[in-house]
Coordinates of C-alpha atoms and ligand atoms in Angstrom, one line a residue:
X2 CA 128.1 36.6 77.1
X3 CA 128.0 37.6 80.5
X4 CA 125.2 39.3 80.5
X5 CA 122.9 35.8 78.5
X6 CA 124.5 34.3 81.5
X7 CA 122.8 36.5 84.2
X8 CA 119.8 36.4 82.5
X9 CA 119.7 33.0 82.6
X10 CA 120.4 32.5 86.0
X11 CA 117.6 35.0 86.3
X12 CA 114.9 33.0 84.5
X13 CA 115.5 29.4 86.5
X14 CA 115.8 31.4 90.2
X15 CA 112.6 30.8 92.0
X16 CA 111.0 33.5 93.8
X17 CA 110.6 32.6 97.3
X18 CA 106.7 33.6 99.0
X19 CA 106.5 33.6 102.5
X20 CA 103.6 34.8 104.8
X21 CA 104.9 35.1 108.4
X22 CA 107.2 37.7 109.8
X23 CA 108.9 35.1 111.8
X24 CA 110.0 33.5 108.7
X25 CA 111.2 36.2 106.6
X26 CA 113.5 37.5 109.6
X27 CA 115.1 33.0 109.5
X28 CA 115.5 34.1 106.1
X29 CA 116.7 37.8 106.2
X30 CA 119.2 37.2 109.3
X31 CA 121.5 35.1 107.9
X32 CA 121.6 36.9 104.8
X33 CA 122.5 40.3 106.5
X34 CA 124.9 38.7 108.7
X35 CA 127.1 38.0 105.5
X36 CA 126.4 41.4 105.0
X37 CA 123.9 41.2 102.1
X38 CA 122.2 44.1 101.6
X39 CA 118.5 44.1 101.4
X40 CA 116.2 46.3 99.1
X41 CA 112.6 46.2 100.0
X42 CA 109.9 46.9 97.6
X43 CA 106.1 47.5 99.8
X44 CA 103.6 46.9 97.3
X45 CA 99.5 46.3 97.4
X46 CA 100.1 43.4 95.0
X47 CA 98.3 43.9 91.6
X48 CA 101.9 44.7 90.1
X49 CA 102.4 45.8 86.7
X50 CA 105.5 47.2 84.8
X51 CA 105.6 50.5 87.3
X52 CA 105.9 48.1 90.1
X53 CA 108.7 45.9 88.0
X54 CA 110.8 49.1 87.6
X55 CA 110.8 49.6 91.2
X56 CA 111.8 45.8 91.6
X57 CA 114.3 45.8 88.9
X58 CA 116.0 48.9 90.4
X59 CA 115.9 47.5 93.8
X60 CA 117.5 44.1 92.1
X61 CA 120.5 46.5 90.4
X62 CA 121.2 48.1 93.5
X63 CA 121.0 45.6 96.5
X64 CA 122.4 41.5 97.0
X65 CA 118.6 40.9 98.2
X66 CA 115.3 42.2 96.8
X67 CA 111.9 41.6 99.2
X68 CA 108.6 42.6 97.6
X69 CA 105.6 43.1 100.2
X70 CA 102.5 42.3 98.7
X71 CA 99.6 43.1 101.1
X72 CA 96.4 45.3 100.7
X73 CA 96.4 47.0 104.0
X74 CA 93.5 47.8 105.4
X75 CA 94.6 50.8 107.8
X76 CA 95.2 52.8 104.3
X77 CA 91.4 52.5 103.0
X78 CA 88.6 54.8 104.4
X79 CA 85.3 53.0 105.0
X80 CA 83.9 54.1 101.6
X81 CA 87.2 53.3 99.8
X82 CA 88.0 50.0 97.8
X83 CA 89.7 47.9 99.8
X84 CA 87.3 44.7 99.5
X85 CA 87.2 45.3 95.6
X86 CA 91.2 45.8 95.6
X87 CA 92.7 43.5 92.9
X88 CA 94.5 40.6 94.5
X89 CA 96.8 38.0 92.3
X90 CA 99.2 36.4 94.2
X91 CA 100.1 34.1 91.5
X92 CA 100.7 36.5 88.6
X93 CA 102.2 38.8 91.0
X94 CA 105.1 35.9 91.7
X95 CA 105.6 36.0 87.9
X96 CA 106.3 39.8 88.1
X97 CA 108.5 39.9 90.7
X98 CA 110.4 36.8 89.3
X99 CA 110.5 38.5 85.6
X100 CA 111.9 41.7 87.6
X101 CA 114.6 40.2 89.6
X102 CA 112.9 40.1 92.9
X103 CA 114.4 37.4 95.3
X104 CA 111.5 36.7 98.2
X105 CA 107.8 37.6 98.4
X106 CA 106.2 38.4 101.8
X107 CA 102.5 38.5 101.4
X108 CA 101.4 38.0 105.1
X109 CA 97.4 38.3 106.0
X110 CA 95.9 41.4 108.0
X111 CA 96.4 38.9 111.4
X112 CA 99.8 38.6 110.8
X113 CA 100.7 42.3 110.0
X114 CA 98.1 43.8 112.8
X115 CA 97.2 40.9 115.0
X116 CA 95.6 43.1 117.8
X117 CA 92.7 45.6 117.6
X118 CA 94.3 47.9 120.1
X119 CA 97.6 48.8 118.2
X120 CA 100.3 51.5 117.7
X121 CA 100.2 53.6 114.9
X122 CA 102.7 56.1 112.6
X123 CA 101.2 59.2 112.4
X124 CA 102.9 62.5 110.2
X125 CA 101.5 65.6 111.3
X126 CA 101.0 68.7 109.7
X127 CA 100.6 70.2 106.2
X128 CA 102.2 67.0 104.3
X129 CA 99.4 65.1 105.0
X130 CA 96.5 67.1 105.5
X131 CA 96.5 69.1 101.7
X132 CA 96.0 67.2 98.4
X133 CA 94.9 63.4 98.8
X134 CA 95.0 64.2 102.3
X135 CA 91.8 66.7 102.2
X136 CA 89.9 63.7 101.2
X137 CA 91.5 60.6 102.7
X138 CA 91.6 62.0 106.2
X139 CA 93.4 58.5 107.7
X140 CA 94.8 57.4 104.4
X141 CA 98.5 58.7 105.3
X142 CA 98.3 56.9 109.3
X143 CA 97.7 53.6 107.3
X144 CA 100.5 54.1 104.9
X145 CA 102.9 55.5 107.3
X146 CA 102.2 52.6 110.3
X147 CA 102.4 49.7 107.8
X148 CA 105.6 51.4 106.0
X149 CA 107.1 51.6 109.2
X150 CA 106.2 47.7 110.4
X151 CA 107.8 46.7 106.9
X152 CA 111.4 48.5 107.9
X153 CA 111.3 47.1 111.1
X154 CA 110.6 43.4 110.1
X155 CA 113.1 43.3 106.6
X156 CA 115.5 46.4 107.8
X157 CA 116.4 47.0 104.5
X158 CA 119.2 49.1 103.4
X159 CA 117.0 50.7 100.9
X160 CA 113.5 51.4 100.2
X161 CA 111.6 51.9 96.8
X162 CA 108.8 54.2 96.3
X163 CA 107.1 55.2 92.9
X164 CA 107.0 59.1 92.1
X165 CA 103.6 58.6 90.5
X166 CA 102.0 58.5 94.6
X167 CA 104.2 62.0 95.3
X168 CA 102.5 62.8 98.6
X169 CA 103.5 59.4 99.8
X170 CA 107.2 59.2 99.2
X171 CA 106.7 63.2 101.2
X172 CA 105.0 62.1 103.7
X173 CA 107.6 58.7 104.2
X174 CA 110.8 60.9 103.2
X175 CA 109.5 62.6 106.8
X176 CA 109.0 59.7 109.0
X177 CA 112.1 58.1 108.4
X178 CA 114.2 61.2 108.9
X179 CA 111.9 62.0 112.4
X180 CA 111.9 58.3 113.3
X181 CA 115.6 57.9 112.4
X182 CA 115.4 54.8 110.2
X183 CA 118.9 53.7 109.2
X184 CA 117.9 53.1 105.5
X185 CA 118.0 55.3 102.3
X186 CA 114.4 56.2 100.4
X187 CA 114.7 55.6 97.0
X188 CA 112.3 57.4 94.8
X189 CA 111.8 56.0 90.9
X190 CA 110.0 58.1 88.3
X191 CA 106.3 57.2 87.5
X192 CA 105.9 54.7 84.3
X193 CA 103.1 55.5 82.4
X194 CA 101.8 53.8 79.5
X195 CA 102.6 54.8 75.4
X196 CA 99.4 56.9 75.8
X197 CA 101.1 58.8 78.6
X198 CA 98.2 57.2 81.0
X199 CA 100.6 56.3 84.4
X200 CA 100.7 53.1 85.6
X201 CA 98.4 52.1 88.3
X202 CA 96.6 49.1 89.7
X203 CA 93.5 51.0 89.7
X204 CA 93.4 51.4 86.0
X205 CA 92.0 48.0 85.4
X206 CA 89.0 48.9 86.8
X207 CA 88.6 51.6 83.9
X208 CA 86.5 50.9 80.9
X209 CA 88.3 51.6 77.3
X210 CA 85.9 54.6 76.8
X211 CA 87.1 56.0 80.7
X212 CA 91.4 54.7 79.6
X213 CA 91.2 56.7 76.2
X214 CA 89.7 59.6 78.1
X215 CA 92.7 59.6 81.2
X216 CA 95.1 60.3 79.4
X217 CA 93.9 63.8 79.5
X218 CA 95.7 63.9 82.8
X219 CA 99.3 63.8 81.3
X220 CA 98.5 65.7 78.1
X221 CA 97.5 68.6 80.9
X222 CA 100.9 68.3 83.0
X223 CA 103.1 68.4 80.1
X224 CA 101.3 71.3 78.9
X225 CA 102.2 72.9 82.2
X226 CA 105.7 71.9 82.0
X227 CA 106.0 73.3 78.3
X228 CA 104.2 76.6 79.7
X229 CA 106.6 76.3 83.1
X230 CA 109.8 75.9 80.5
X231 CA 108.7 78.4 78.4
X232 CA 109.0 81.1 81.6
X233 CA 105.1 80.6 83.3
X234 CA 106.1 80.8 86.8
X235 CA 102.3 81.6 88.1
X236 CA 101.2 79.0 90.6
X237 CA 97.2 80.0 90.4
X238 CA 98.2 80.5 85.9
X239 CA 99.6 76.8 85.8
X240 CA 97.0 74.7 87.9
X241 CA 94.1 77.2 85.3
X242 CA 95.7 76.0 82.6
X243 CA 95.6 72.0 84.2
X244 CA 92.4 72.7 85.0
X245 CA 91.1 74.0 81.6
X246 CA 92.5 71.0 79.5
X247 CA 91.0 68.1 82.1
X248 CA 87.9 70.0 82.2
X249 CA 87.4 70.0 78.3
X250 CA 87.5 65.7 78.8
X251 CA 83.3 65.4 79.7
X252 CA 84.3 61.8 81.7
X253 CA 86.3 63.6 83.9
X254 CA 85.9 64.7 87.4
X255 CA 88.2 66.7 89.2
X256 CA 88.8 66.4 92.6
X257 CA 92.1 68.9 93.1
X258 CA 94.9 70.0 90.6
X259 CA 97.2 71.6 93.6
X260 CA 101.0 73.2 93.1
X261 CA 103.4 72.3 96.4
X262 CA 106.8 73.6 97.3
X263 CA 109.4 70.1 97.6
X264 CA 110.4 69.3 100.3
X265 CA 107.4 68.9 102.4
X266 CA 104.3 70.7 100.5
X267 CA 104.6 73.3 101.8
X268 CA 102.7 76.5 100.8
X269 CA 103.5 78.7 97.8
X270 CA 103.3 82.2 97.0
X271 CA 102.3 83.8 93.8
X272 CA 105.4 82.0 92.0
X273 CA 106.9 78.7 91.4
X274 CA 110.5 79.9 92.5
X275 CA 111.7 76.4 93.9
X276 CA 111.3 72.5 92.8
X277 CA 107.2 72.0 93.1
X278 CA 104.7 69.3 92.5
X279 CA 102.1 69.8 90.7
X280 CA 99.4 67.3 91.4
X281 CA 95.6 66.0 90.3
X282 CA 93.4 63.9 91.4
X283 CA 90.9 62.9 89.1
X284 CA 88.1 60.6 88.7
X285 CA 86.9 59.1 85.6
X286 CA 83.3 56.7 86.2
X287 CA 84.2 55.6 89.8
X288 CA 87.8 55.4 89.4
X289 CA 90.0 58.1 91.2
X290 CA 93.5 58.5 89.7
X291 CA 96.6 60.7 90.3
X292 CA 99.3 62.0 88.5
X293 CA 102.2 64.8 89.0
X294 CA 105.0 66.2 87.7
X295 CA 108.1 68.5 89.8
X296 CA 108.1 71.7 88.4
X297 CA 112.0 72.6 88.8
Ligands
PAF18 O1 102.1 52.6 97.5 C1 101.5 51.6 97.9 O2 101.2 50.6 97.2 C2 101.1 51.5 99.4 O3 100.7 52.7 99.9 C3 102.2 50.9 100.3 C4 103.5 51.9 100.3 C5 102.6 49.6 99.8 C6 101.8 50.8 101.7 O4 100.7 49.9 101.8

């Protein structure tokens, strides 16, 4: 009964879209001064269901639930997709609505970087120059400088990152802890499809023939993890046997299949003796996707 009641409520709240920082602070102050607190969800837009289960956990856990939506620019290298990025505003409303979310800031490039000489986040070291870091050189300064605008504009008591972009929630787990933002990091596990395939915006631009062939990438880790279970402890024996399984898919392309030490990737010997990532990065046609699992 309660619960038909909730949901209820849930289906005739409207989602509230703003686009200027000036606004969503009106909004935010009042809120916090009651002593709401505030979840924030930073997305790219494009959601699907992995993005709902960050929103629907932020919506569980916090009064207030604010959903960026913004492609930002600073992330993308110049050969990178940002100008074929999927945008949908509208359907991405419906998500966050569906999910629980309470307000949707979606401010343009001006807005969030409104000068050309600017201030930026940068994590040093290790964290972010191994893995997706060998290849996207400045992709980590974007994520980190936008990430960090986001917290200072909603100060949310928590944050929501996705497992499925592992270096990521690293690399951010770092800056706020070195930066001292007063806000916890919450971390939900990646959602992947019945296929195994994990949820990303960047599998719509994959053809069915390229989608049937991805899901090689899960089969592989979950072969590790069996092998891992089953007393495999070799770093260089686990990312072979990655390797060999992705390899044996003729669409694929492999970019790295790595194994990390958690926290803070850092360098492993012979053996997996403490929680690790192991991470791919794979591309199928023009597509580059990514996938992990913690070894632990
Ligand atoms: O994970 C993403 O979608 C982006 O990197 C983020 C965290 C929203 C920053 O633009």
């Amino acid at each position: 009964m309660y619960k038909s009641l909730e949901k209820l409520i849930r289906e005739i709240k409207m989602v509230q879209c703003v686009h200027s920082v000036k606004e969503l602070r009106e909004i935010i102050k009042p809120l916090k001064a009651q002593g709401k607190t505030v979840g924030l969800v930073p997305t790219m837009g494009a959601l699907h269901q992995g993005h709902a289960s960050l929103i629907s956990t932020s919506a569980k856990e916090n009064d207030i639930t604010v959903v960026s939506v913004f492609v930002n620019p600073t992330q993308f290298g110049p050969s990178e997709d940002f100008d074929a990025y999927p945008r949908t505003l509208d359907s991405d409303l419906k998500v966050v609505e569906n999910a629980g979310g309470d307000i949707v800031f979606a401010p343009s490039p001006k807005e969030m970087y409104p000068s050309e000489d600017m201030t930026w986040v940068e994590v040093t070291g290790n964290i972010t120059k191994v893995l997706c870091g060998k290849t996207r050189p400045i992709h980590f300064r974007g994520v980190a400088t936008v990430v960090s605008k986001l917290f200072n504009i909603v100060g949310p008591t928590r944050a929501y990152f996705g497992q499925k972009d592992a270096q990521q929630v690293e690399v951010l787990k770092r800056m706020v802890k070195d930066l001292f933002f007063d806000l916890e990091l919450r971390v939900v596990p990646i959602n992947r499809e019945d296929s195994g395939l994990a949820r990303s915006s960047r599998n719509t631009y994959l053809n069915a023939e390229e989608k049937a062939a991805a899901v090689v990438l899960s089969k592989s880790l979950k072969e590790a993890l069996k092998a891992f279970k089953a007393g495999n402890k070799d770093v260089e024996a686990l990312k072979a046997l990655v390797t060999d399984i992705i390899k044996k898919e003729p669409l694929s392309d492999i970019e790295y299949v790595e194994c990390y030490g958690l926290p803070g990737l850092y360098e492993l010997d012979k053996e997996v003796k403490a929680p690790s990532l192991l991470a791919l990065a794979v591309r199928f046609g023009k597509t580059r996707l990514i996938d992990n699992i913690i070894l632990e």
